[in-house]
Short mmCIF file of C-alpha atoms in Angstrom, two decimals:
data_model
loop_
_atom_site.label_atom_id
_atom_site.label_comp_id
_atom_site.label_asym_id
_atom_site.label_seq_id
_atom_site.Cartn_x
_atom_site.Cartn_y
_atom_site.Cartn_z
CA UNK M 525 24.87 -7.24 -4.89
CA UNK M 526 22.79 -4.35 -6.32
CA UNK M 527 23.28 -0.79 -4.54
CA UNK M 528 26.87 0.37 -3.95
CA UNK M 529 26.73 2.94 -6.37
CA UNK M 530 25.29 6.33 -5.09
CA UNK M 531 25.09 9.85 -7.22
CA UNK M 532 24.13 10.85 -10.53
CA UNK M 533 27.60 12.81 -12.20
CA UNK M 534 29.68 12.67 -9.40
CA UNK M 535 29.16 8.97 -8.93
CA UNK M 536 30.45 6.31 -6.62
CA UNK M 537 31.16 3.01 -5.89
CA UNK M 538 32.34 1.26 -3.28
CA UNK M 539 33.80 -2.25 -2.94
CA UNK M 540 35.64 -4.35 -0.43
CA UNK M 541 34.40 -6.52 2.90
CA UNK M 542 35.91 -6.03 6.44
CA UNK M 543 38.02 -9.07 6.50
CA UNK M 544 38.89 -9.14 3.19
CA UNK M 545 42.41 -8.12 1.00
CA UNK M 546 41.18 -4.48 0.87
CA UNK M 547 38.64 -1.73 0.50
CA UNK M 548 38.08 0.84 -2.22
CA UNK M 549 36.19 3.32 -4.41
CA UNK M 550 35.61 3.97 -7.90
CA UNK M 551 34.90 7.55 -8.96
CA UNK M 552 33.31 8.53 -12.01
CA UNK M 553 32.32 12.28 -13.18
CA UNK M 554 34.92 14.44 -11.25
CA UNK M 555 36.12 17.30 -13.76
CA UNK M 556 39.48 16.83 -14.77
CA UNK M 557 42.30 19.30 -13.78
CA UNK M 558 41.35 19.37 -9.92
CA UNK M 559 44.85 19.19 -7.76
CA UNK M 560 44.30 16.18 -6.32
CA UNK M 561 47.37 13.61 -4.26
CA UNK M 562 46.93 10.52 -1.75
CA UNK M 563 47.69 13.05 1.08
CA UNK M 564 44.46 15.21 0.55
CA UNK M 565 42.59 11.82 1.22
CA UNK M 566 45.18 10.86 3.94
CA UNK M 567 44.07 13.59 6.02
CA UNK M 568 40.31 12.38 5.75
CA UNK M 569 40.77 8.64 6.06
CA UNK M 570 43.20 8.97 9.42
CA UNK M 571 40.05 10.88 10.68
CA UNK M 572 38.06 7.54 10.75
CA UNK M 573 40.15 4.82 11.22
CA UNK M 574 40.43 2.42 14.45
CA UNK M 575 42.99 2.67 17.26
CA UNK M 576 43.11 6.44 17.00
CA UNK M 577 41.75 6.91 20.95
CA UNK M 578 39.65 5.14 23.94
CA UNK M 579 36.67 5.64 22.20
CA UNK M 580 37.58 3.36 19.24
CA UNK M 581 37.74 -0.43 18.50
CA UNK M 582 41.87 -1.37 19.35
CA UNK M 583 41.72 -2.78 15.13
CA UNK M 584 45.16 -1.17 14.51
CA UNK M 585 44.79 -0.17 10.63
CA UNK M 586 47.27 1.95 9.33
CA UNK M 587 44.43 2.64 6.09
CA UNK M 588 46.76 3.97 3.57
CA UNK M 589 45.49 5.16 0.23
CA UNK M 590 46.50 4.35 -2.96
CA UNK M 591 45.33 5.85 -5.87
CA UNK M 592 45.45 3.44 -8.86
CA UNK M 593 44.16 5.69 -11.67
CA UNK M 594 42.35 9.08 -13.03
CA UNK M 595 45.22 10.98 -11.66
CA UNK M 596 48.11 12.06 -13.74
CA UNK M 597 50.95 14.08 -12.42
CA UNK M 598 49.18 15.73 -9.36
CA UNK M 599 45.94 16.35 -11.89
CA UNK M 600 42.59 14.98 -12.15
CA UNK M 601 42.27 13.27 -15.40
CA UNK M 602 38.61 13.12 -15.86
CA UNK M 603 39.15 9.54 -15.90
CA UNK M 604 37.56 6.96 -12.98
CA UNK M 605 39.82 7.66 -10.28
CA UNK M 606 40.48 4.53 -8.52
CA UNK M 607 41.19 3.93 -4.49
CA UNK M 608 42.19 1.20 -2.57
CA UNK M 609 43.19 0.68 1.01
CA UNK M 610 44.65 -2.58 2.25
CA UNK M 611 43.45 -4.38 5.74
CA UNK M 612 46.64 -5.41 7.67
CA UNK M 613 45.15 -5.81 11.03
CA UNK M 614 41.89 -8.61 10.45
CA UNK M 615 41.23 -11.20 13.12
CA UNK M 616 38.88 -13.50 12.06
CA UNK M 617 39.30 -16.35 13.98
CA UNK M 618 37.29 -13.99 16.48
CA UNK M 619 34.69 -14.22 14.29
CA UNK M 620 34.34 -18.30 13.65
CA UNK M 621 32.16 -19.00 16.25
CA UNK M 622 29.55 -17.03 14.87
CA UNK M 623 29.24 -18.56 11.34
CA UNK M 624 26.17 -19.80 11.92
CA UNK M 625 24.94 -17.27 15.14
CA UNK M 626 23.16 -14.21 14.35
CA UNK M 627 24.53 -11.11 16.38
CA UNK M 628 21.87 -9.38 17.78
CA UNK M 629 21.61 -5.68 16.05
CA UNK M 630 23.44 -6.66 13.28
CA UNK M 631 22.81 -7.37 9.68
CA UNK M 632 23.28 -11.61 10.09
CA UNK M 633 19.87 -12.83 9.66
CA UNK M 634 18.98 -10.01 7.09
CA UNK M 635 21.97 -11.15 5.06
CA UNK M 636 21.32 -14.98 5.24
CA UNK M 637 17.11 -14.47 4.23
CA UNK M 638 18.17 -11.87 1.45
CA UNK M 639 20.87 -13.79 -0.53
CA UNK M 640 21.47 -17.33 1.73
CA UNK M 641 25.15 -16.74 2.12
CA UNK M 642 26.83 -14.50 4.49
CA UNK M 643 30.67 -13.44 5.03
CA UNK M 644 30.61 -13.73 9.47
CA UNK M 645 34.10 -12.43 9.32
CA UNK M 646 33.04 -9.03 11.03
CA UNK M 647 30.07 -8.52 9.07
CA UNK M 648 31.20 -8.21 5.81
CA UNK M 649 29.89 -5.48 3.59
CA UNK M 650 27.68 -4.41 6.62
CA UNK M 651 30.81 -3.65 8.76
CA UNK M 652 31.74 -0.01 9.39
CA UNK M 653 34.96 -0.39 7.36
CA UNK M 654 32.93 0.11 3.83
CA UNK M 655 32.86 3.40 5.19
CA UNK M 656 36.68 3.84 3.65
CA UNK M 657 35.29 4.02 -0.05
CA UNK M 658 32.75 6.60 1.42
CA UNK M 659 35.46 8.84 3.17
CA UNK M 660 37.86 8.38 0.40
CA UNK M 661 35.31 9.24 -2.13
CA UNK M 662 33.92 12.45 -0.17
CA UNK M 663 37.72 13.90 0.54
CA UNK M 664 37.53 14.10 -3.24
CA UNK M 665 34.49 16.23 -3.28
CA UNK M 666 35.66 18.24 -0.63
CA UNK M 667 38.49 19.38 -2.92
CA UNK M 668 36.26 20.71 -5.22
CA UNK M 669 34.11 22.09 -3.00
CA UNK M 670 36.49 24.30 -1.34
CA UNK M 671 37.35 25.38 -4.90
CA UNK M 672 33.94 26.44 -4.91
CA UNK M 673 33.56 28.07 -1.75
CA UNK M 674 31.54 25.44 -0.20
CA UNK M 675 32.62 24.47 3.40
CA UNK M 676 31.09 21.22 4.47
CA UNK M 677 31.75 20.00 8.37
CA UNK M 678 30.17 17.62 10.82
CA UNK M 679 31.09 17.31 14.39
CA UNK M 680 29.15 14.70 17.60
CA UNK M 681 26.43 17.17 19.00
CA UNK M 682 25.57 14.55 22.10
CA UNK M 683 27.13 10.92 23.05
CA UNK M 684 24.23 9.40 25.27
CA UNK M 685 23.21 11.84 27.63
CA UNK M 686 26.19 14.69 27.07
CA UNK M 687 25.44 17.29 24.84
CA UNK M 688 27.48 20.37 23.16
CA UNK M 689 26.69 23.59 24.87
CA UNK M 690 26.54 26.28 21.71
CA UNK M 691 27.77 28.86 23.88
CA UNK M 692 31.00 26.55 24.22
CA UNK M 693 31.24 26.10 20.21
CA UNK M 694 34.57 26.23 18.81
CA UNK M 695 35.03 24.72 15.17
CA UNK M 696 38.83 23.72 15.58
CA UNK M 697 38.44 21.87 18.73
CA UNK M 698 36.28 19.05 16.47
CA UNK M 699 39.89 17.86 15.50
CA UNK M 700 41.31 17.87 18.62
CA UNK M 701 38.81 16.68 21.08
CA UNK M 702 38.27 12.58 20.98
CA UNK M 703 34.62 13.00 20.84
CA UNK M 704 35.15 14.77 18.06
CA UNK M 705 33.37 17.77 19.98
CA UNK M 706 33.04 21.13 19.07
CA UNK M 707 33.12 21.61 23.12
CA UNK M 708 36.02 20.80 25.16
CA UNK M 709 34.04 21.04 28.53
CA UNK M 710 31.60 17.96 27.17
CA UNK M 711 34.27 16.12 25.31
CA UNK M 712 35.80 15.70 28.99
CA UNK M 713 32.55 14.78 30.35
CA UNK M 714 32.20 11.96 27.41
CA UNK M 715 35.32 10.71 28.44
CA UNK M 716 34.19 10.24 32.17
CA UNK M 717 31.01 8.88 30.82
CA UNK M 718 33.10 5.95 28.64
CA UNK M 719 34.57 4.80 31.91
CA UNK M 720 31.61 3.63 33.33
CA UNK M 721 30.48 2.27 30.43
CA UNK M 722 33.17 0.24 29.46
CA UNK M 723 33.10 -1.09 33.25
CA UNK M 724 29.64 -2.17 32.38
CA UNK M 725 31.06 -3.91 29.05
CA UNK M 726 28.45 -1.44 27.18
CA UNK M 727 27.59 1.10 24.40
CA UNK M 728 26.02 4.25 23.66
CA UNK M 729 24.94 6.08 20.77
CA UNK M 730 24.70 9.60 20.01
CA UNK M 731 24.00 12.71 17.59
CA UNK M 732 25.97 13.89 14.61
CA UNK M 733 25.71 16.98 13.02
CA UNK M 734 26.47 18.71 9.63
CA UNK M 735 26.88 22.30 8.39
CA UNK M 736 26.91 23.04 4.58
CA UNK M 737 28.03 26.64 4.35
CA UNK M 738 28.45 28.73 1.36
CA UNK M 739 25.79 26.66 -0.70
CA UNK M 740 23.69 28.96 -3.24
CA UNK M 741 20.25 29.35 -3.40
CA UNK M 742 18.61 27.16 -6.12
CA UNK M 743 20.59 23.61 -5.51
CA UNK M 744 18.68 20.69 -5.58
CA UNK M 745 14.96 19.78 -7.73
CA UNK M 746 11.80 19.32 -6.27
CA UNK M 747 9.45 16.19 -6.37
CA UNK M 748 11.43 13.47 -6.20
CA UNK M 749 15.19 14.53 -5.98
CA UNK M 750 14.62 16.96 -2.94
CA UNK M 751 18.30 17.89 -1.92
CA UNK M 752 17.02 17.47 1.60
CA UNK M 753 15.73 13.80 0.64
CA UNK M 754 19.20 12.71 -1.70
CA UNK M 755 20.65 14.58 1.78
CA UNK M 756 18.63 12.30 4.10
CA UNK M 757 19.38 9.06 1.69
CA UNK M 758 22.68 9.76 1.80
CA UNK M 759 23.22 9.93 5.59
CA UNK M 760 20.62 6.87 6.61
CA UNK M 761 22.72 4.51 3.95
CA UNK M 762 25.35 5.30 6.95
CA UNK M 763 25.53 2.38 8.77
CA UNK M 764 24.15 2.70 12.49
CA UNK M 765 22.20 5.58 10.97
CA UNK M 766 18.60 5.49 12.52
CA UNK M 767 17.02 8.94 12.04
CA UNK M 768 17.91 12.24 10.26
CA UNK M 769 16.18 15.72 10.64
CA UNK M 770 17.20 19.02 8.56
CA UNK M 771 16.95 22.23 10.35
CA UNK M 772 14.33 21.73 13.48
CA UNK M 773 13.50 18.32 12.10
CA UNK M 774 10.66 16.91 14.56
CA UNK M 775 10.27 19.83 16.28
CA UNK M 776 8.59 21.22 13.37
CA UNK M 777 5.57 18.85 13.82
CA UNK M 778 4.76 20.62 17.30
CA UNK M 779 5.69 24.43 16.11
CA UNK M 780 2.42 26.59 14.93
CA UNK M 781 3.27 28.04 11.62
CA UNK M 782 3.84 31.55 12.48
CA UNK M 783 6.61 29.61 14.68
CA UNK M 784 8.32 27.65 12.24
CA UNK M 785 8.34 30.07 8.65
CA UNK M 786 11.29 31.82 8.03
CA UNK M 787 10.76 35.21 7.54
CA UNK M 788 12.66 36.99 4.24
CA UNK M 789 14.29 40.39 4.49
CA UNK M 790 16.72 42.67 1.74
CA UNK M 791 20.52 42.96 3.00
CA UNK M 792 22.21 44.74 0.88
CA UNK M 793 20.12 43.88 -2.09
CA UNK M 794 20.31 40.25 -1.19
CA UNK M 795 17.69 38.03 -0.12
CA UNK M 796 17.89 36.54 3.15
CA UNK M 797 15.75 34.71 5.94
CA UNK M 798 15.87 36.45 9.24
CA UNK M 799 16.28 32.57 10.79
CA UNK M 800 16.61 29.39 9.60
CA UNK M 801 14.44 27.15 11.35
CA UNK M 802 13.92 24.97 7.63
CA UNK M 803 17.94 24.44 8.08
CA UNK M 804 18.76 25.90 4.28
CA UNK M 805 16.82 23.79 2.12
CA UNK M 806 12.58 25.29 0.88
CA UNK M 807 10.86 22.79 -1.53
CA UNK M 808 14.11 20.57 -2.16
CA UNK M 809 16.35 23.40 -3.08
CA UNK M 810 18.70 25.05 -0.88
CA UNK M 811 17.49 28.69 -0.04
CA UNK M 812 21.23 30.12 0.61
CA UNK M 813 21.12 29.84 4.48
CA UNK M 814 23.42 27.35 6.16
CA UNK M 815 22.47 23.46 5.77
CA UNK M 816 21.80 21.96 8.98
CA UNK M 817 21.68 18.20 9.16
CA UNK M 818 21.61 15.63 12.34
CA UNK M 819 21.86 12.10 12.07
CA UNK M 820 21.01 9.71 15.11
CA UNK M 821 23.25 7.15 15.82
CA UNK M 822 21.97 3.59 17.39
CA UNK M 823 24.86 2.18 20.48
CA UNK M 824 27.35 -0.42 18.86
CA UNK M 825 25.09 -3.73 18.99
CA UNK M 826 28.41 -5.37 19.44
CA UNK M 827 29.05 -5.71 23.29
CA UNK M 828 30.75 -7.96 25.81
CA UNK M 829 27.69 -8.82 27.59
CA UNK M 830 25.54 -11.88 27.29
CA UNK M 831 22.70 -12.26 25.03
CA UNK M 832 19.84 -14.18 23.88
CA UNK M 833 19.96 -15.06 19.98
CA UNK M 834 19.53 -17.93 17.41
CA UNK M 835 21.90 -20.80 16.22
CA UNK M 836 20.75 -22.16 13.19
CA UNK M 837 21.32 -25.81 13.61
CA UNK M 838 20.91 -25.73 17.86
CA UNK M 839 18.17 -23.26 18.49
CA UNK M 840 17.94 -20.86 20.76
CA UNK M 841 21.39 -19.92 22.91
CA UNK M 842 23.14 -17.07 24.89
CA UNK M 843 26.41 -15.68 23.52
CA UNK M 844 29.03 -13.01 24.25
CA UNK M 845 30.24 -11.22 21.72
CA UNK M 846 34.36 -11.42 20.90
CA UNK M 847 36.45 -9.43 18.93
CA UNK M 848 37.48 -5.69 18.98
CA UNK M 849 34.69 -3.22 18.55
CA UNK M 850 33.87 0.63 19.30
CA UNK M 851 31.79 1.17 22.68
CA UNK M 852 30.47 4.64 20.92
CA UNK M 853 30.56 4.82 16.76
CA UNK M 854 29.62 8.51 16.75
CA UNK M 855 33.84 9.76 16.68
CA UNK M 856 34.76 7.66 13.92
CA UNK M 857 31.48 8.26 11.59
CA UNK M 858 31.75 12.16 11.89
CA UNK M 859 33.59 12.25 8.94
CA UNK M 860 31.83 9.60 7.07
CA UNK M 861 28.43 11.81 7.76
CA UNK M 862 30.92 14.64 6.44
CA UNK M 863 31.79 12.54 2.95
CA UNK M 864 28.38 11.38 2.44
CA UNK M 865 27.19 15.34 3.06
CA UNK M 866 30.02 16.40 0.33
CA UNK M 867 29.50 13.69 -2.12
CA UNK M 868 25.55 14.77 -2.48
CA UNK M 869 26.02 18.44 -2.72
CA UNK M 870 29.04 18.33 -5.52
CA UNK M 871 26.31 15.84 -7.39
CA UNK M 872 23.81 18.72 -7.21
CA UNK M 873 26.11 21.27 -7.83
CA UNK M 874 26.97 19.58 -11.07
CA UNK M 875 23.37 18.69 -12.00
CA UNK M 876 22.51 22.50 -11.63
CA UNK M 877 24.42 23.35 -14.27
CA UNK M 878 22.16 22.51 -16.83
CA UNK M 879 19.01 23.93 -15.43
CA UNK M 880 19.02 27.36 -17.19
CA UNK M 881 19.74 27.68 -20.76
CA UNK M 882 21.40 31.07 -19.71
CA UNK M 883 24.11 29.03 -18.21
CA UNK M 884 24.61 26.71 -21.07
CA UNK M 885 24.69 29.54 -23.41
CA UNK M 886 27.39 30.92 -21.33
CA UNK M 887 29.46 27.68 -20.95
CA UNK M 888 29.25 27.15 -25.03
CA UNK M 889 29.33 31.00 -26.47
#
């Protein structure tokens, strides 16, 4: 299976199904000498596993890291750092009556056409658990990141009809509130909003957001390896993923141009845009302003009501989905939008470095 490696220096990849032994990453290309212990990814990975609140699939995983190598007495090594996490909580004989059903919204019949072999043991590689590698993967970036004085977060901007009021905006409450909310008022309102859904035996989607903050101008290429299109890449190999927009995103296409340009004006010798309407990022490199990215997030095809689908051998049939899922993914992929985010700006941070030969001079004189 081609694809499951993403970046260029800071490079990834991630292995392990959903109902398998366990999940992992390799990373290759971090610098060696970054502090770096299970813990730091701890914090990241409890962020994103099941059974955490109402909003989440009742999959009790305790997701434990373990790093296996490129770490040496608290250290970065420079070596592949290796990560697993075990699954303890699989139950697949929910899954055996679909072995030869395809699940409406999911990735069944793409998998059977594509290779003619399928694991229907919740979805195998397309299952939201590959997400681990991810998570585990970007808590590493975000270590060096903050080294750098990068700050990369992503919080839900709207589940189904509820959206964040800015006015309400607190950054610490997106650990705290279940929605994963920057706004305390609308997580509540979410949570009302899950009743009724779940009485329906339904799902919803929603919005995610990310902020890249302390980024310098200059990151990124253009043509081809736009920062805004490795961004975009990225975030839509997120499963669930449907759109993304940076900055006003589609409501560019209706804006007249002396709407949408972002004006420049000296600070204190600096240049700056007066707004930021392109969301940080001019001709694939970022332009110093915040990084503003939103990913849309399709409703968990996986729901308790009945539905029309396909059995290969009998034809046409109605089934209802078993099995523990998430009536809203949009909590629990927050941080993998986060990872994903971190993991692409560290690779372009790294690229940079050999785009002057001012710099190189500097790093070899």
């Amino acid at each position: 299976m081609a694809g499951s490696t993403f970046g260029t220096i800071f490079r990834i990849t991630t292995w392990g199904e959903s109902h398998g032994k366990a999940l992992g990453v390799v990373i290759d290309g971090c610098p060696a000498g970054v502090p770096l212990e299970e813990a730091d990814i701890q914090l990241f990975m409890d962020r994103r596993k099941p059974g955490n609140n109402p909003l989440a699939t009742a999959r009790k995983e305790g997701d434990k890291v373990e790093i296996l190598s490129g770490v040496f007495e608290g250290v970065t090594t420079g070596c592949p750092i290796s990560i697993v996490v075990k699954n303890e909580d699989q139950h697949s004989k929910d899954y055996s009556a679909l072995e030869k059903v395809y699940r409406p919204g999911h990735a069944d019949y793409t998998y059977d056409a594509k290779y003619g072999i399928r694991d229907y043991r919740g979805g195998g590689r397309s299952s939201g658990r590959e997400t681990i590698g991810r998570v585990a993967a970007g808590a590493v970036a975000q270590k060096v990141l903050k080294t750098l004085g990068v700050d990369v977060y992503a919080y839900t901007r709207s589940i189904g009809p509820i959206e964040i009021d800015e006015e309400n905006f607190c950054k610490d409450a997106i650990a705290s509130t279940l929605s994963a909310m920057p706004d305390k008022e609308a997580d509540q309102k979410v949570l009302e909003y899950m009743k009724d859904l779940k009485a329906h035996q339904d799902s919803i989607g929603g919005v995610m957001e990310c902020v890249v903050e302390g980024l310098p101008a200059g990151i990124g290429n253009p043509v081809f390896d736009k920062l805004d299109a490795d961004l975009s890449k990225a975030i839509m190999s997120i499963g669930a993923v449907k759109a993304v927009e940076i900055g006003d995103g589609v409501l560019a296409s209706k804006a007249k141009g002396s709407e949408n340009n972002d004006s420049f004006v000296l600070d204190k010798g600096e240049i700056v845009k007066q707004t930021n309407r392109a969301g940080g990022i001019l001709g694939g490199m970022s332009d110093g302003s915040p990084i503003r990215i939103r990913a849309h997030v399709k409703p968990t095809p996986s729901i308790s009501q009945e539905q029309a689908t396909v059995h290969k051998e009998e034809g046409n049939i109605a089934i209802v989905i078993q099995g523990r899922h998430d009536p809203v993914i949009v909590p629990r992929a927050v941080v993998v939008m986060e990872c994903m985010t971190a993991i692409t700006v560290l690779d372009a941070l790294l690229i940079n470095m050999s785009s002057k030969i001012e710099d190189i001079y500097k790093f070899y004189q």
